[in-house]
Amino acid sequence: MAFRFDLLKLLLLTSILQIVNGGSSSCQHFGVERGDKLYNFSLTSPNSLSPHGALSEDGFYKVEVNDTLLWFQICDGMIFNHDPPRCFDCQECGGQLHCGTTCSALFAHYVGGYQVCKTIGRASSTEISLIDEKNPDTGIIVKMSHNDGQVNCSLSVSVFCDYNKLREPKSFEKLGTCDYATMLRHPSGCAKIISTHAGGLGWFGTLLIIILCLFGLYLLTGIVYRFFFLKVRGIQVIPNLGFWMTLPHRAKSFLQYTFARNRRPSGGHRSSYSPVDF
């Protein structure tokens, strides 16, 4: 009973973590196909510049513009080991004592001399799309959103492909009533390109496979019929056994006849030893 209870607690804890950190599957593997190429993105896989992929090693990204602040984390909840948000109205993202810990994007601005927070994104509502549909290797957009029952809010982070350097966001812009956007440059925005073009079997290979399948169906049907209905046993159960046993000899005779005919001199050829009348 104790083992079963511990197992239930483990399953419950796993479910809670999946809910809190939901939406990570698309961050781990996001792929699009264009022509004969498959573009695979992974925002959480380690790369040459970051062991955590596009996720901030600090546990959060922070952008400050004038009197407004933006905290966010890509594809996960935020973790604050230092410099946590200190603002009012943070009930939807961890409360006053743990502000910022239960959401993935938090916005704050000053109202009457006090910082007031607003949750604008959650990891469980993460959506990923291409920056440029015609050029997938440009990078991807990570959009996280939140609805408090009154207004829909969102944060769109454009992760531009850059193999050589990591540039964190320096600014953000407001796109709508409660929609914000920022950008960063990161190797995680670069796709691993897999060519899906293959020579294939061609029409001849396809025809050969069809013939082999029909031949197998013919053998199977004949064997079943002769075994169950004609009560034939042993090797004689194979249909037209005599023909198949003589087939190698027939093929050999045909090849010998073909080679002999091709080597026979034509009728118009005149031998160099033909008699000549003087």
Short mmCIF file of C-alpha atoms in Angstrom, two decimals, residues 55-278:
data_model
loop_
_atom_site.label_atom_id
_atom_site.label_comp_id
_atom_site.label_asym_id
_atom_site.label_seq_id
_atom_site.Cartn_x
_atom_site.Cartn_y
_atom_site.Cartn_z
CA LEU A 55 16.70 29.16 -22.56
CA SER A 56 18.41 31.83 -20.48
CA GLU A 57 21.08 30.42 -18.16
CA ASP A 58 19.97 32.96 -15.53
CA GLY A 59 16.48 31.47 -15.53
CA PHE A 60 14.96 34.52 -17.24
CA TYR A 61 15.54 37.27 -19.77
CA LYS A 62 15.06 40.85 -18.62
CA VAL A 63 14.46 43.85 -20.87
CA GLU A 64 14.03 47.39 -19.58
CA VAL A 65 12.76 50.26 -21.70
CA ASN A 66 12.21 53.61 -19.99
CA ASP A 67 9.90 52.90 -17.04
CA THR A 68 8.69 49.51 -18.21
CA LEU A 69 10.14 46.07 -17.56
CA LEU A 70 9.72 42.74 -19.30
CA TRP A 71 10.76 39.38 -17.88
CA PHE A 72 10.39 36.16 -19.85
CA GLN A 73 11.79 32.71 -20.41
CA ILE A 74 11.57 30.72 -23.63
CA CYS A 75 9.66 27.43 -23.48
CA ASP A 76 9.69 27.21 -19.69
CA GLY A 77 8.72 28.92 -16.47
CA MET A 78 11.01 31.56 -15.00
CA ILE A 79 13.42 30.92 -12.14
CA PHE A 80 14.74 33.79 -10.02
CA ASN A 81 17.91 33.11 -8.04
CA HIS A 82 18.57 36.84 -8.03
CA ASP A 83 16.85 40.12 -8.90
CA PRO A 84 13.22 38.88 -8.69
CA PRO A 85 10.33 41.10 -9.79
CA ARG A 86 9.06 43.36 -7.04
CA CYS A 87 5.71 44.63 -8.19
CA PHE A 88 2.06 44.63 -7.22
CA ASP A 89 -0.76 42.61 -8.76
CA CYS A 90 1.33 39.46 -9.29
CA GLN A 91 -1.30 36.97 -8.16
CA GLU A 92 -1.42 35.22 -11.53
CA CYS A 93 2.33 34.62 -11.61
CA GLY A 94 3.38 33.33 -8.21
CA GLY A 95 1.97 35.93 -5.85
CA GLN A 96 3.78 38.69 -4.01
CA LEU A 97 6.36 36.42 -2.37
CA HIS A 98 7.19 34.35 -5.45
CA CYS A 99 6.41 36.79 -8.23
CA GLY A 100 7.35 35.57 -11.70
CA THR A 101 7.74 31.89 -10.87
CA THR A 102 4.52 30.46 -12.33
CA CYS A 103 4.44 32.16 -15.73
CA SER A 104 6.80 32.53 -18.68
CA ALA A 105 6.31 36.25 -19.44
CA LEU A 106 5.65 39.15 -17.08
CA PHE A 107 5.27 42.84 -17.87
CA ALA A 108 5.55 45.70 -15.36
CA HIS A 109 5.04 49.44 -15.56
CA TYR A 110 4.78 52.26 -13.06
CA VAL A 111 1.38 53.43 -11.89
CA GLY A 112 1.36 56.21 -9.29
CA GLY A 113 4.98 55.56 -8.44
CA TYR A 114 4.51 51.82 -7.94
CA GLN A 115 5.40 48.93 -10.23
CA VAL A 116 2.32 46.99 -11.32
CA CYS A 117 2.74 43.57 -12.94
CA LYS A 118 0.70 41.80 -15.57
CA THR A 119 1.08 38.22 -16.73
CA ILE A 120 1.30 38.11 -20.53
CA GLY A 121 2.46 34.57 -21.27
CA ARG A 122 2.58 30.99 -20.05
CA ALA A 123 4.75 28.09 -21.22
CA SER A 124 1.68 25.90 -21.60
CA SER A 125 0.33 28.21 -24.31
CA THR A 126 3.52 28.39 -26.38
CA GLU A 127 3.17 28.42 -30.15
CA ILE A 128 6.00 28.30 -32.68
CA SER A 129 6.02 29.56 -36.25
CA LEU A 130 8.50 30.68 -38.88
CA ILE A 131 9.73 34.25 -39.13
CA ASP A 132 9.74 33.97 -42.92
CA GLU A 133 7.58 31.27 -44.49
CA LYS A 134 9.60 31.39 -47.72
CA ASN A 135 12.98 31.25 -45.94
CA PRO A 136 12.72 28.88 -42.95
CA ASP A 137 16.41 29.22 -42.12
CA THR A 138 15.81 32.86 -41.07
CA GLY A 139 14.57 31.69 -37.66
CA ILE A 140 11.40 31.09 -35.66
CA ILE A 141 8.89 33.00 -33.55
CA VAL A 142 8.06 31.76 -30.06
CA LYS A 143 4.69 33.15 -28.99
CA MET A 144 3.41 32.70 -25.46
CA SER A 145 0.01 33.99 -24.38
CA HIS A 146 -2.28 34.38 -21.39
CA ASN A 147 -5.96 35.20 -20.90
CA ASP A 148 -7.02 36.56 -17.53
CA GLY A 149 -10.70 36.40 -18.42
CA GLN A 150 -10.84 40.02 -19.53
CA VAL A 151 -8.10 40.52 -22.11
CA ASN A 152 -5.80 38.33 -24.19
CA CYS A 153 -2.12 39.09 -23.75
CA SER A 154 0.90 37.71 -25.56
CA LEU A 155 4.63 37.99 -26.05
CA SER A 156 6.24 37.06 -29.38
CA VAL A 157 9.98 36.39 -29.32
CA SER A 158 11.70 36.25 -32.70
CA VAL A 159 14.72 33.97 -32.48
CA PHE A 160 16.90 34.82 -35.47
CA CYS A 161 19.44 32.33 -36.71
CA ASP A 162 23.04 33.18 -35.87
CA TYR A 163 25.63 30.41 -35.71
CA ASN A 164 28.45 32.60 -34.42
CA LYS A 165 27.04 34.75 -31.62
CA LEU A 166 24.33 35.09 -29.02
CA ARG A 167 22.64 38.48 -28.73
CA GLU A 168 20.10 38.91 -25.96
CA PRO A 169 17.09 41.21 -26.39
CA LYS A 170 17.71 44.89 -25.75
CA SER A 171 14.25 46.30 -26.39
CA PHE A 172 10.64 45.37 -26.99
CA GLU A 173 7.65 46.92 -28.66
CA LYS A 174 3.94 47.00 -28.03
CA LEU A 175 1.87 45.66 -30.91
CA GLY A 176 -1.64 45.92 -29.51
CA THR A 177 -3.64 46.38 -26.36
CA CYS A 178 -1.69 43.70 -24.52
CA ASP A 179 0.59 42.21 -27.15
CA TYR A 180 4.35 42.65 -27.06
CA ALA A 181 7.28 41.56 -29.21
CA THR A 182 11.03 41.31 -28.83
CA MET A 183 13.89 39.54 -30.58
CA LEU A 184 17.20 37.82 -29.99
CA ARG A 185 19.89 36.20 -32.11
CA HIS A 186 20.84 32.65 -31.22
CA PRO A 187 22.17 29.41 -32.75
CA SER A 188 18.94 27.74 -31.61
CA GLY A 189 17.14 29.74 -34.27
CA CYS A 190 19.08 27.85 -36.92
CA ALA A 191 17.52 24.75 -38.40
CA LYS A 192 19.11 21.41 -39.05
CA ILE A 193 18.30 20.81 -42.68
CA ILE A 194 17.62 17.27 -43.87
CA SER A 195 17.23 16.53 -47.54
CA THR A 196 14.11 14.46 -48.19
CA HIS A 197 14.89 14.06 -51.89
CA ALA A 198 15.64 10.50 -52.85
CA GLY A 199 16.09 8.79 -56.18
CA GLY A 200 13.45 6.22 -55.32
CA LEU A 201 12.85 2.99 -57.18
CA GLY A 202 11.60 4.56 -60.37
CA TRP A 203 8.99 3.01 -62.61
CA PHE A 204 11.04 -0.15 -63.21
CA GLY A 205 11.57 -0.82 -59.50
CA THR A 206 7.89 -0.20 -58.80
CA LEU A 207 6.89 -2.58 -61.61
CA LEU A 208 9.27 -5.22 -60.29
CA ILE A 209 7.79 -4.96 -56.78
CA ILE A 210 4.25 -5.29 -58.19
CA ILE A 211 5.26 -8.40 -60.18
CA LEU A 212 6.89 -9.99 -57.12
CA CYS A 213 3.82 -9.24 -54.99
CA LEU A 214 1.50 -10.78 -57.60
CA PHE A 215 3.77 -13.82 -57.84
CA GLY A 216 3.73 -14.25 -54.07
CA LEU A 217 -0.07 -13.96 -54.04
CA TYR A 218 -0.28 -16.57 -56.83
CA LEU A 219 1.92 -19.01 -54.88
CA LEU A 220 0.06 -18.48 -51.61
CA THR A 221 -3.37 -18.91 -53.20
CA GLY A 222 -2.27 -22.03 -55.08
CA ILE A 223 -0.72 -23.63 -52.01
CA VAL A 224 -3.79 -22.96 -49.86
CA TYR A 225 -6.11 -24.36 -52.53
CA ARG A 226 -4.06 -27.52 -53.16
CA PHE A 227 -3.44 -28.15 -49.45
CA PHE A 228 -6.96 -27.68 -48.07
CA PHE A 229 -9.17 -28.58 -51.04
CA LEU A 230 -7.13 -31.06 -53.07
CA LYS A 231 -5.45 -32.57 -49.97
CA VAL A 232 -2.04 -32.44 -51.62
CA ARG A 233 0.93 -32.81 -49.27
CA GLY A 234 4.68 -32.34 -49.47
CA ILE A 235 6.47 -30.42 -52.18
CA GLN A 236 3.65 -31.20 -54.59
CA VAL A 237 1.59 -28.55 -52.84
CA ILE A 238 3.41 -25.92 -54.95
CA PRO A 239 1.23 -25.10 -57.97
CA ASN A 240 2.67 -26.00 -61.42
CA LEU A 241 5.68 -27.61 -59.77
CA GLY A 242 6.79 -29.28 -62.99
CA PHE A 243 7.02 -25.97 -64.82
CA TRP A 244 9.05 -24.34 -62.03
CA MET A 245 11.46 -27.30 -61.87
CA THR A 246 12.17 -27.11 -65.61
CA LEU A 247 12.41 -23.32 -65.64
CA PRO A 248 16.22 -23.18 -65.04
CA HIS A 249 16.81 -25.61 -67.90
CA ARG A 250 14.49 -23.62 -70.18
CA ALA A 251 16.30 -20.39 -69.30
CA LYS A 252 19.70 -21.99 -69.99
CA SER A 253 18.56 -23.31 -73.38
CA PHE A 254 17.15 -19.92 -74.33
CA LEU A 255 20.40 -18.13 -73.44
CA GLN A 256 22.52 -20.67 -75.35
CA TYR A 257 20.31 -20.30 -78.43
CA THR A 258 20.49 -16.48 -78.22
CA PHE A 259 24.31 -16.43 -77.93
CA ALA A 260 24.75 -18.97 -80.71
CA ARG A 261 22.52 -16.96 -83.04
CA ASN A 262 24.38 -13.73 -82.37
CA ARG A 263 27.75 -15.36 -83.14
CA ARG A 264 26.59 -16.98 -86.41
CA PRO A 265 28.06 -15.13 -89.49
CA SER A 266 25.55 -13.28 -91.62
CA GLY A 267 24.63 -14.56 -95.08
CA GLY A 268 26.10 -11.51 -96.81
CA HIS A 269 29.58 -12.09 -95.35
CA ARG A 270 32.03 -13.54 -97.89
CA SER A 271 34.74 -15.86 -96.63
CA SER A 272 38.33 -14.90 -97.50
CA TYR A 273 38.86 -18.49 -98.73
CA SER A 274 36.02 -18.49 -101.27
CA PRO A 275 37.06 -20.05 -104.62
CA VAL A 276 37.91 -17.61 -107.39
CA ASP A 277 37.57 -18.47 -111.15
CA PHE A 278 40.47 -17.42 -113.42
#
